[in-house]
Amino acid sequence: MLAIEELFPFPEAKLKELLSGAPKTAQCYWVQEENFNGGAFQFAENRVNRVLGELGLKEVRYVGRRAVAATAVGSSEMHKREAAQLTEWIKDIIV
């Protein structure tokens, strides 16, 4: 598991170094709590895929909330359900 905390300048060389030993069958996932259009995935996707492609690895897959017009769901209960669903998706990936 890797965490990318700084997006600019994007750490392509470091990412390539860290992933260089990954098996060719490995799947890379971008996991974010923010919704699809509110987090960093859309910025990072092409950059991550460039590194993965250079290493002969599969393209990154997104795991997170769907795209929405609002920045928040507006309901604490719905937020809790979405957070629980994200946790389940992550567990499915790790296992």
CSV table of C-alpha atoms in Angstrom, one decimal:
chain,number,residue,atom,x,y,z
A,1,MET,CA,0.0,0.0,0.0
A,2,LEU,CA,1.3,3.4,-1.0
A,3,ALA,CA,0.0,6.8,-0.1
A,4,ILE,CA,0.7,9.8,-2.4
A,5,GLU,CA,0.5,12.9,-0.2
A,6,GLU,CA,2.1,15.4,-2.6
A,7,LEU,CA,0.5,15.7,-6.0
A,8,PHE,CA,2.6,18.5,-7.4
A,9,PRO,CA,5.2,18.0,-8.6
A,10,PHE,CA,3.9,14.5,-9.2
A,11,PRO,CA,6.3,11.9,-7.8
A,12,GLU,CA,6.6,9.8,-11.0
A,13,ALA,CA,10.2,8.8,-10.4
A,14,LYS,CA,9.5,7.7,-6.8
A,15,LEU,CA,6.4,5.9,-7.8
A,16,LYS,CA,8.2,4.0,-10.5
A,17,GLU,CA,11.0,3.1,-8.0
A,18,LEU,CA,8.5,1.8,-5.4
A,19,LEU,CA,6.4,-0.2,-8.0
A,20,SER,CA,9.4,-1.6,-10.0
A,21,GLY,CA,9.4,-4.9,-8.1
A,22,ALA,CA,5.6,-5.5,-8.4
A,23,PRO,CA,4.6,-8.6,-10.3
A,24,LYS,CA,3.2,-8.0,-13.8
A,25,THR,CA,-0.1,-9.5,-12.6
A,26,ALA,CA,-0.5,-6.9,-9.8
A,27,GLN,CA,-3.5,-4.6,-9.9
A,28,CYS,CA,-3.1,-1.0,-8.7
A,29,TYR,CA,-6.1,0.8,-7.1
A,30,TRP,CA,-6.6,4.4,-6.4
A,31,VAL,CA,-8.7,4.7,-3.2
A,32,GLN,CA,-10.1,8.0,-2.0
A,33,GLU,CA,-12.8,9.0,0.3
A,34,GLU,CA,-13.8,12.0,-1.7
A,35,ASN,CA,-16.2,11.6,-4.6
A,36,PHE,CA,-14.9,10.8,-8.0
A,37,ASN,CA,-15.0,14.4,-9.3
A,38,GLY,CA,-13.9,15.9,-5.9
A,39,GLY,CA,-10.7,14.1,-5.2
A,40,ALA,CA,-7.3,13.8,-6.8
A,41,PHE,CA,-7.9,10.7,-9.0
A,42,GLN,CA,-8.8,12.7,-12.1
A,43,PHE,CA,-5.5,14.6,-11.8
A,44,ALA,CA,-3.4,11.6,-11.0
A,45,GLU,CA,-4.9,8.9,-13.2
A,46,ASN,CA,-2.9,9.7,-16.4
A,47,ARG,CA,0.3,10.2,-14.4
A,48,VAL,CA,-0.1,6.9,-12.5
A,49,ASN,CA,-1.0,5.1,-15.7
A,50,ARG,CA,2.1,6.4,-17.4
A,51,VAL,CA,4.3,4.9,-14.7
A,52,LEU,CA,2.3,1.7,-14.7
A,53,GLY,CA,2.6,1.4,-18.5
A,54,GLU,CA,6.4,1.9,-18.4
A,55,LEU,CA,6.6,-0.9,-15.9
A,56,GLY,CA,4.3,-3.2,-17.9
A,57,LEU,CA,1.6,-3.1,-15.3
A,58,LYS,CA,-2.2,-2.9,-15.6
A,59,GLU,CA,-3.9,0.5,-15.5
A,60,VAL,CA,-5.0,1.9,-12.2
A,61,ARG,CA,-8.6,1.3,-11.0
A,62,TYR,CA,-10.7,3.8,-9.1
A,63,VAL,CA,-12.3,2.8,-5.8
A,64,GLY,CA,-14.4,5.5,-4.1
A,65,ARG,CA,-17.6,7.4,-4.1
A,66,ARG,CA,-19.3,8.1,-7.4
A,67,ALA,CA,-19.3,11.5,-9.1
A,68,VAL,CA,-21.8,13.9,-7.6
A,69,ALA,CA,-22.7,17.6,-8.1
A,70,ALA,CA,-22.4,18.5,-4.4
A,71,THR,CA,-19.3,18.3,-2.3
A,72,ALA,CA,-21.1,16.4,0.5
A,73,VAL,CA,-24.1,14.1,0.6
A,74,GLY,CA,-26.0,16.3,3.0
A,75,SER,CA,-27.0,13.5,5.4
A,76,SER,CA,-24.9,12.1,8.2
A,77,GLU,CA,-26.6,8.7,7.8
A,78,MET,CA,-25.9,8.6,4.1
A,79,HIS,CA,-22.3,9.6,4.7
A,80,LYS,CA,-21.9,6.8,7.2
A,81,ARG,CA,-23.4,4.3,4.7
A,82,GLU,CA,-21.0,5.5,2.0
A,83,ALA,CA,-18.0,5.3,4.3
A,84,ALA,CA,-19.0,1.8,5.4
A,85,GLN,CA,-19.3,0.8,1.7
A,86,LEU,CA,-15.9,2.2,0.9
A,87,THR,CA,-14.4,0.2,3.8
A,88,GLU,CA,-16.0,-3.0,2.4
A,89,TRP,CA,-14.6,-2.3,-1.0
A,90,ILE,CA,-11.1,-1.8,0.5
A,91,LYS,CA,-11.4,-5.1,2.4
A,92,ASP,CA,-12.4,-6.9,-0.8
A,93,ILE,CA,-9.3,-5.5,-2.5
A,94,ILE,CA,-6.9,-6.5,0.3
A,95,VAL,CA,-8.2,-10.0,0.7
